[in-house]
Short mmCIF file of N, CA, C and O in Angstrom, two decimals:
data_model
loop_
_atom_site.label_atom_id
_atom_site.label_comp_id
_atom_site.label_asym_id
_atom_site.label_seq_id
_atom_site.Cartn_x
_atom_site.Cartn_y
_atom_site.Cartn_z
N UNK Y 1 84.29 144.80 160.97
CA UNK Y 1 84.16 144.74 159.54
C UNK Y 1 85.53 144.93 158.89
O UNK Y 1 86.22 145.93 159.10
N UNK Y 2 85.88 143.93 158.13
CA UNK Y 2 87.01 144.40 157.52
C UNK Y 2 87.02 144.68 155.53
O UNK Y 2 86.25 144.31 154.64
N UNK Y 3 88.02 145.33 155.53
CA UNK Y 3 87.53 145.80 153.83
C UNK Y 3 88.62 144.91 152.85
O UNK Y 3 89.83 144.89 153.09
N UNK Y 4 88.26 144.51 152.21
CA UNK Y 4 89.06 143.19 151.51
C UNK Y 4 89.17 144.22 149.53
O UNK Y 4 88.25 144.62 148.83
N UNK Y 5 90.63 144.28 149.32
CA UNK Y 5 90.64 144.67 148.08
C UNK Y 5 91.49 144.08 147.09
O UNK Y 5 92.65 144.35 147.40
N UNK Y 6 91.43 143.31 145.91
CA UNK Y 6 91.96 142.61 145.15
C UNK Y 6 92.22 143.86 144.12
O UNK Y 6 91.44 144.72 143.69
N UNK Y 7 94.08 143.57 143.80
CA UNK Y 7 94.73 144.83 142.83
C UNK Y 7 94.99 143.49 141.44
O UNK Y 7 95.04 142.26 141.58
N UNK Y 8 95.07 143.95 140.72
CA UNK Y 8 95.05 142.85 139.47
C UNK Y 8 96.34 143.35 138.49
O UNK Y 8 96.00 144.31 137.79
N UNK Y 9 97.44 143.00 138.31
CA UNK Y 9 98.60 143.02 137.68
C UNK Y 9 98.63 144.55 137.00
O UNK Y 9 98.97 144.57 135.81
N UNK Y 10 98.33 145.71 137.56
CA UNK Y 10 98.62 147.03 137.35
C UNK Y 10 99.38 148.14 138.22
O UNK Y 10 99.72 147.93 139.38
N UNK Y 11 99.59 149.35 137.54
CA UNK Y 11 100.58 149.88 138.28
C UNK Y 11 99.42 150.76 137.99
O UNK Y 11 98.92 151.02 136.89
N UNK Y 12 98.93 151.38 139.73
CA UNK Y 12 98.09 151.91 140.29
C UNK Y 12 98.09 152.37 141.80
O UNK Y 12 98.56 151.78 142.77
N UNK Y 13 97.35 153.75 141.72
CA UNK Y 13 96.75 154.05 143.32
C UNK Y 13 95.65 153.31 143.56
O UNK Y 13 94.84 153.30 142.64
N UNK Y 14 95.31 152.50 144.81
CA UNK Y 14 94.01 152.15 145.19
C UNK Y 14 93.54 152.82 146.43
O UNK Y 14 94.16 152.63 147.48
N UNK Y 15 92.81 153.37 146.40
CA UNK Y 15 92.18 154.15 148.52
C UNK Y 15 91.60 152.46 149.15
O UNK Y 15 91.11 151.44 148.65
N UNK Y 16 91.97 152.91 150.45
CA UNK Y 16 92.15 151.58 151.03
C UNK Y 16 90.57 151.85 152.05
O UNK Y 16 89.58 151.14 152.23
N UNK Y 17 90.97 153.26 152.58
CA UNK Y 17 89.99 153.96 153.49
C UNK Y 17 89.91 155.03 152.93
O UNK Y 17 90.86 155.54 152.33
N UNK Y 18 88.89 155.51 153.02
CA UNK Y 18 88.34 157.56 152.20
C UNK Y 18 88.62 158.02 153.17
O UNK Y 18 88.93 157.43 154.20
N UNK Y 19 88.57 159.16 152.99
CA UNK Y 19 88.76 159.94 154.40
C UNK Y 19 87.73 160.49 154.35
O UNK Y 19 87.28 160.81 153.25
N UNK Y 20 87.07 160.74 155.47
CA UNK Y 20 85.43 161.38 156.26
C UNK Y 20 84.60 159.97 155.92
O UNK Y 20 83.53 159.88 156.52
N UNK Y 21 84.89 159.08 155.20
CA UNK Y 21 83.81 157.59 155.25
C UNK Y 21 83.91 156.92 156.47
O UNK Y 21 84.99 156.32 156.45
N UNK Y 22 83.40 156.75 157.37
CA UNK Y 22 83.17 156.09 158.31
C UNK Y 22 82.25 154.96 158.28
O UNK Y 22 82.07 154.19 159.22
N UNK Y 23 81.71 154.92 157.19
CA UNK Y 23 80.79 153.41 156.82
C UNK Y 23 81.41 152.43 156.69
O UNK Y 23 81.17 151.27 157.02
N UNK Y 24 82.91 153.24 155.79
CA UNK Y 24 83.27 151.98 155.10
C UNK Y 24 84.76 151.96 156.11
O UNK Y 24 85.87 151.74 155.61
N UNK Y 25 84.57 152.20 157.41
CA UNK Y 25 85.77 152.48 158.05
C UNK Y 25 85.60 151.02 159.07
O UNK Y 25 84.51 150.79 159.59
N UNK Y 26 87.06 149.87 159.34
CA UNK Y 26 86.75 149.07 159.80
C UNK Y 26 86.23 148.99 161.64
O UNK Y 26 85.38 148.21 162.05
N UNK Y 27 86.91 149.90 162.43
CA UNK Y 27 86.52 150.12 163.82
C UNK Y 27 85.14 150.90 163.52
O UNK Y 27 84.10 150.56 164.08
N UNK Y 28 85.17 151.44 163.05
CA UNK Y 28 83.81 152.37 163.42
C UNK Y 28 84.00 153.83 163.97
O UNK Y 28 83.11 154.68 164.02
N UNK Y 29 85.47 154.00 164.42
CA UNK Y 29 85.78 154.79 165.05
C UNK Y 29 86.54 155.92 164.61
O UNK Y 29 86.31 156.14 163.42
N UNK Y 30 87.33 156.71 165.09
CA UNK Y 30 88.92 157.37 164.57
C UNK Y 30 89.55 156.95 163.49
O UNK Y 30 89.03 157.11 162.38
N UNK Y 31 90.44 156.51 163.59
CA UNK Y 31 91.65 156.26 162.84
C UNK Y 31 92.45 155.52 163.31
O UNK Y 31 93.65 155.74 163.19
N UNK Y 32 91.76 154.04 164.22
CA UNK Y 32 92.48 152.98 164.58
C UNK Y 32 92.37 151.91 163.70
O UNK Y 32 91.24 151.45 163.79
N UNK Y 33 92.94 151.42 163.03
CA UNK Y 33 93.47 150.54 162.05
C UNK Y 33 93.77 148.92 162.99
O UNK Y 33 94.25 149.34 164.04
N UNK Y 34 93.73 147.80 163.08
CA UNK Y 34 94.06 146.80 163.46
C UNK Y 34 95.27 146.04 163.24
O UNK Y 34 96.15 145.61 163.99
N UNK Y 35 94.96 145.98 161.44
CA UNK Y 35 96.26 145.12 160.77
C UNK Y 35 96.10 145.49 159.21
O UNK Y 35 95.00 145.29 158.68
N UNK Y 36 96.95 145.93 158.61
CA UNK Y 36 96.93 145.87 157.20
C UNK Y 36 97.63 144.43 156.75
O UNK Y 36 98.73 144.14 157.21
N UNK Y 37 96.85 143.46 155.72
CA UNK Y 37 97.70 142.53 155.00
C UNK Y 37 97.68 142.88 153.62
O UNK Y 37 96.75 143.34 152.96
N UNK Y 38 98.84 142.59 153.29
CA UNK Y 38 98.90 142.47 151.93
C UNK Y 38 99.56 141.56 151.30
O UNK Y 38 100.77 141.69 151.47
N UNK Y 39 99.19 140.44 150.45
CA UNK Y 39 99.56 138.91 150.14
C UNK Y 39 99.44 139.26 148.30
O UNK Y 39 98.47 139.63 147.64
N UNK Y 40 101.08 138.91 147.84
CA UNK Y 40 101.32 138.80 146.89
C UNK Y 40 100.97 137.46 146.10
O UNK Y 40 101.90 136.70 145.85
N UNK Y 41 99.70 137.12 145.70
CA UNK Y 41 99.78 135.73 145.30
C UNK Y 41 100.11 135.68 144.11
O UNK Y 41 100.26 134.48 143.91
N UNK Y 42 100.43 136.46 142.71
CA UNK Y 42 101.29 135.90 141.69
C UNK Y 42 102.04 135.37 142.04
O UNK Y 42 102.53 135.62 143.14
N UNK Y 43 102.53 134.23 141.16
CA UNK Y 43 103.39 132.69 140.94
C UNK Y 43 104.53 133.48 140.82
O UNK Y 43 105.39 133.09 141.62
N UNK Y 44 105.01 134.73 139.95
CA UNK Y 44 106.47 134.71 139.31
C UNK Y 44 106.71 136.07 139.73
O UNK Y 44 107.78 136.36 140.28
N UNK Y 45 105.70 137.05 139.47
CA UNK Y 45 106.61 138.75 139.99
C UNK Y 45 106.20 139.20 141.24
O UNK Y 45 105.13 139.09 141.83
N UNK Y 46 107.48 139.83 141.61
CA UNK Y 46 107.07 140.43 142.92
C UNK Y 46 106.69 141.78 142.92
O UNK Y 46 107.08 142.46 141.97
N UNK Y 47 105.92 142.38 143.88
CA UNK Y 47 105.00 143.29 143.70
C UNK Y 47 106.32 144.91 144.59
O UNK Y 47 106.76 144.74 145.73
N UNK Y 48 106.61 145.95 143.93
CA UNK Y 48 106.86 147.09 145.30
C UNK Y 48 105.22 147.75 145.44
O UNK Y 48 104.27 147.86 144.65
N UNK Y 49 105.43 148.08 146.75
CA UNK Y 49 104.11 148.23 147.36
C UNK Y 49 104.85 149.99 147.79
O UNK Y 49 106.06 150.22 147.74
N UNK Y 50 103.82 150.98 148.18
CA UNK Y 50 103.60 152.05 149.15
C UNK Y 50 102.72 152.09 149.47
O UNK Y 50 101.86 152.28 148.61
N UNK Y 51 102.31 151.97 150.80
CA UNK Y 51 101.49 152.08 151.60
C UNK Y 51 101.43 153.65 152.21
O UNK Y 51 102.45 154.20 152.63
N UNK Y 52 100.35 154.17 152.21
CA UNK Y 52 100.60 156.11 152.14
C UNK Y 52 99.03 156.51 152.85
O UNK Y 52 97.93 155.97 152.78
N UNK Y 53 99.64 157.99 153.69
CA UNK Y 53 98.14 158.31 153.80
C UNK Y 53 97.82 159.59 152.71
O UNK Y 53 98.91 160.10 152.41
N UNK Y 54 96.95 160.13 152.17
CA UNK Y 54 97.12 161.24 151.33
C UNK Y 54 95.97 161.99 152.05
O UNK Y 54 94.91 161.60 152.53
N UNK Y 55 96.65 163.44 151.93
CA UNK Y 55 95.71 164.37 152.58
C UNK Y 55 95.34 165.48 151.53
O UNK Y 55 95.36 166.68 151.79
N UNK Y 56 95.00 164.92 150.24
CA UNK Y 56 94.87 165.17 148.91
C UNK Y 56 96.03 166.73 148.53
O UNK Y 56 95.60 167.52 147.69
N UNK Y 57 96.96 166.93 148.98
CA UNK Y 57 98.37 167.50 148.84
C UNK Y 57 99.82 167.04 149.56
O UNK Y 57 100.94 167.55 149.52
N UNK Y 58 99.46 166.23 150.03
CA UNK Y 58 101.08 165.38 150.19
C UNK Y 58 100.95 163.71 150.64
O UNK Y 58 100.16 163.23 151.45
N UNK Y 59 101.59 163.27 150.15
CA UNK Y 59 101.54 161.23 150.15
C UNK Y 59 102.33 161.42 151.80
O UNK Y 59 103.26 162.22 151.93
N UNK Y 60 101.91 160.75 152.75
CA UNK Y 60 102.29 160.19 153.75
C UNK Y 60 102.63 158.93 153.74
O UNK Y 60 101.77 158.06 153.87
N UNK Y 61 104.12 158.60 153.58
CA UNK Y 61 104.31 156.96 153.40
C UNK Y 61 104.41 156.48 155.01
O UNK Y 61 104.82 157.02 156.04
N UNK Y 62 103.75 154.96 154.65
CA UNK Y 62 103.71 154.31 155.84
C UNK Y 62 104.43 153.36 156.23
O UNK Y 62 104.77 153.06 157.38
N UNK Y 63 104.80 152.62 154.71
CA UNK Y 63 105.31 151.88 154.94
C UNK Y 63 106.31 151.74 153.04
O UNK Y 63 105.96 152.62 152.26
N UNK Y 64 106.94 151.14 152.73
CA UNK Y 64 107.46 150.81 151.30
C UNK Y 64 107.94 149.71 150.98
O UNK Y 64 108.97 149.85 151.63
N UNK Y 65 108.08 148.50 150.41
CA UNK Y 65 108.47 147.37 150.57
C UNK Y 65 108.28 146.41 149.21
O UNK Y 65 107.21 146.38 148.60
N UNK Y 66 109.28 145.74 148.85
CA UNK Y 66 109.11 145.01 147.41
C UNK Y 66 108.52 143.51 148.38
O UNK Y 66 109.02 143.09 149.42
N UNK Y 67 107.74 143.14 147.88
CA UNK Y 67 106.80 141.47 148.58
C UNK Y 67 107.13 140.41 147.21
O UNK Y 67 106.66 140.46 146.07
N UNK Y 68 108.06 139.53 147.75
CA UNK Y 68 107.86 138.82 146.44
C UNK Y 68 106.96 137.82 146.18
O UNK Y 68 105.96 137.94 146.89
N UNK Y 69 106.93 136.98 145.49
CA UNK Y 69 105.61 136.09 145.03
C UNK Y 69 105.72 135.05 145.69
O UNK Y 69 106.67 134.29 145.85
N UNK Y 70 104.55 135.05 146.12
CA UNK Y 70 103.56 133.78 147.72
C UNK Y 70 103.84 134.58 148.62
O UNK Y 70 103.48 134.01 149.65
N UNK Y 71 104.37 135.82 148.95
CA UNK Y 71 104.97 136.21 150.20
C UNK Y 71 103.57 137.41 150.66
O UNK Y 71 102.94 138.21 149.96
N UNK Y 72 103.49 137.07 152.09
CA UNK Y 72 102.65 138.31 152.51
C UNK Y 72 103.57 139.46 153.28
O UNK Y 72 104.76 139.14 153.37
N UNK Y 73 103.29 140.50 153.74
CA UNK Y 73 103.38 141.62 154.65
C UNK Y 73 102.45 142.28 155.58
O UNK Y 73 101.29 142.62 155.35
N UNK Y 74 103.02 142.40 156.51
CA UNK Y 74 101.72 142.20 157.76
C UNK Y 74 101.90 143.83 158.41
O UNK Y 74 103.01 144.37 158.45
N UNK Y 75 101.12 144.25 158.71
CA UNK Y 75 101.82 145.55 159.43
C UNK Y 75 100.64 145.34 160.60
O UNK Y 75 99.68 144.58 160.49
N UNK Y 76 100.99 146.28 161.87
CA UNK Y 76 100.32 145.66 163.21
C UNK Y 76 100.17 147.02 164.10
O UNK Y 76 99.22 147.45 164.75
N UNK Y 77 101.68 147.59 163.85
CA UNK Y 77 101.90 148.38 165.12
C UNK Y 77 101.48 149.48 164.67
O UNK Y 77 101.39 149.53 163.45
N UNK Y 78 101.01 150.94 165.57
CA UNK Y 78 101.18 152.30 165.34
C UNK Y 78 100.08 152.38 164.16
O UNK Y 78 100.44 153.14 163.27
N UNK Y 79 98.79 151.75 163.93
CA UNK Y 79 98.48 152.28 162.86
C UNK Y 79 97.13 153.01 163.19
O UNK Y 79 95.99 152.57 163.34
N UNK Y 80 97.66 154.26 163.26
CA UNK Y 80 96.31 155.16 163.93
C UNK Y 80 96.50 156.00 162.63
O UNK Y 80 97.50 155.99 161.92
N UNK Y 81 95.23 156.80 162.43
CA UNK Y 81 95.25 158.40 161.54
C UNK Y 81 93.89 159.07 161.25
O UNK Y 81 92.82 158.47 161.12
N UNK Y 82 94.11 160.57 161.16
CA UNK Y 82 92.96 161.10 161.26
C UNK Y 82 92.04 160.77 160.15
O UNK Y 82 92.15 161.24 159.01
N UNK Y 83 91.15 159.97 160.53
CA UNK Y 83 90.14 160.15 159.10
C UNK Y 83 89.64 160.96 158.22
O UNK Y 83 89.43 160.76 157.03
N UNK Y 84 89.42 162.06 158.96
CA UNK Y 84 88.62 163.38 158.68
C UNK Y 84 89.54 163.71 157.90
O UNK Y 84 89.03 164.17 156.88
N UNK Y 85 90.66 163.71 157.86
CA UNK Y 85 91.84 164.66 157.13
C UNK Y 85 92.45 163.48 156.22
O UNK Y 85 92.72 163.81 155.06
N UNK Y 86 92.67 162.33 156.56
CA UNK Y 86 93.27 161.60 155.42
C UNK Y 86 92.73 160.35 154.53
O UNK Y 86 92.31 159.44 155.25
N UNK Y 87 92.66 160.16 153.53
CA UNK Y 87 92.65 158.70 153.08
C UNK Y 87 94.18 157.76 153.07
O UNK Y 87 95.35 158.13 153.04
N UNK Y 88 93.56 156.45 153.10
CA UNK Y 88 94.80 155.82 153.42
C UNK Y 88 94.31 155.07 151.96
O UNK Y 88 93.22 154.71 151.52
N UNK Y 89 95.76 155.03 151.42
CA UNK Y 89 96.01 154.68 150.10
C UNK Y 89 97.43 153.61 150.16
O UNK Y 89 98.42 153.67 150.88
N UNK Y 90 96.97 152.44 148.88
CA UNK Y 90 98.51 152.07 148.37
C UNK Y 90 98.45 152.12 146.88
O UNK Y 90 97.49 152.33 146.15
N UNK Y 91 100.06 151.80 146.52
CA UNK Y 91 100.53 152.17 145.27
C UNK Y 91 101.30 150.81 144.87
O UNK Y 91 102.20 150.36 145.58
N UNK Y 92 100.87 150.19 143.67
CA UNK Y 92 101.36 149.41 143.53
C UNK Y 92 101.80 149.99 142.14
O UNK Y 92 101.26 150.84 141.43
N UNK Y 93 103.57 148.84 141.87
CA UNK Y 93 104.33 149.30 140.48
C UNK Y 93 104.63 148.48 139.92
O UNK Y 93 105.52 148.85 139.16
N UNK Y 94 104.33 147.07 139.76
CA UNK Y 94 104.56 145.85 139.10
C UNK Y 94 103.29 145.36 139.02
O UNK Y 94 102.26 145.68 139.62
N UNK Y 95 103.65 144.06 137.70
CA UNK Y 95 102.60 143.34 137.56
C UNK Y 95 101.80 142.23 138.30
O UNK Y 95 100.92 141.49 137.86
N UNK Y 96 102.34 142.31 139.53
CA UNK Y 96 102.11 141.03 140.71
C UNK Y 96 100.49 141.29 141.19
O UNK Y 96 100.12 142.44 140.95
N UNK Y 97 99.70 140.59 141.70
CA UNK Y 97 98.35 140.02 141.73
C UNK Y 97 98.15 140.65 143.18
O UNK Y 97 98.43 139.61 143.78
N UNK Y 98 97.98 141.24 143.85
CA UNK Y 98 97.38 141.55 145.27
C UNK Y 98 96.23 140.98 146.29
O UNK Y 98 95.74 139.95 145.84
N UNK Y 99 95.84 141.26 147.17
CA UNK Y 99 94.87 141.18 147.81
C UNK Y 99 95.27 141.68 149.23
O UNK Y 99 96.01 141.09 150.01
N UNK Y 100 94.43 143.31 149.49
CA UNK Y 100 94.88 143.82 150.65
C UNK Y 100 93.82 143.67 152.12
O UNK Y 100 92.75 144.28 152.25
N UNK Y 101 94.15 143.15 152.68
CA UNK Y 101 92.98 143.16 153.98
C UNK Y 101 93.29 144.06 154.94
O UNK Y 101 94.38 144.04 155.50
N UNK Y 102 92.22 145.04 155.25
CA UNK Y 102 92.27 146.25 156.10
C UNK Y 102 91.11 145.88 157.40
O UNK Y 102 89.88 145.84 157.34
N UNK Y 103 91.97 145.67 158.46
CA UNK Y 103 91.11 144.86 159.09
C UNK Y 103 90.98 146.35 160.86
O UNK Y 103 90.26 146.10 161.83
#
């Protein structure tokens, strides 16, 4: 199962995964993650992204990266984390159009 989330030209936190939800968790399992995408499809601005885990008192960044427009970012490797203890969150700070797949 993968969780598909569309961010719409705001500067915002979105939870990607809750932490202790395992319904809405894509393995079913732990805190094995497959692939995060994230595809900037606005035409003109590019999006900075943080990708973070929060353990509702400190942001764990995972990753940080400006994506410009048509451009995706793929992440693959190392993406394990405790569910029970964290949500995995991103932060977007421009007006660029998103769509994150948590697969």
């Amino acid at each position: 199962m993968a969780i598909y989330k569309n961010i719409a030209a705001a500067t915002t936190h979105t939870t990607l995964v809750s932490k202790r939800d395992i319904r809405n968790y894509p393995s079913g399992s732990g805190g094995h993650l497959n692939k995060v995408t994230i595809s900037n499809y606005d035409n003109t601005d590019s999006c900075d992204i943080k990708l973070y885990l929060d353990d509702e008192t400190t942001e764990h960044i995972l990753a940080r990266a400006v994506i410009p427009p048509g451009a995706t970012l793929v992440l693959t490797d190392n993406l394990r984390f405790d569910i029970v203890v964290f949500s995995l969150k991103i932060y977007t700070s421009t007006n660029a159009d998103l769509t994150v797949i948590v697969t």
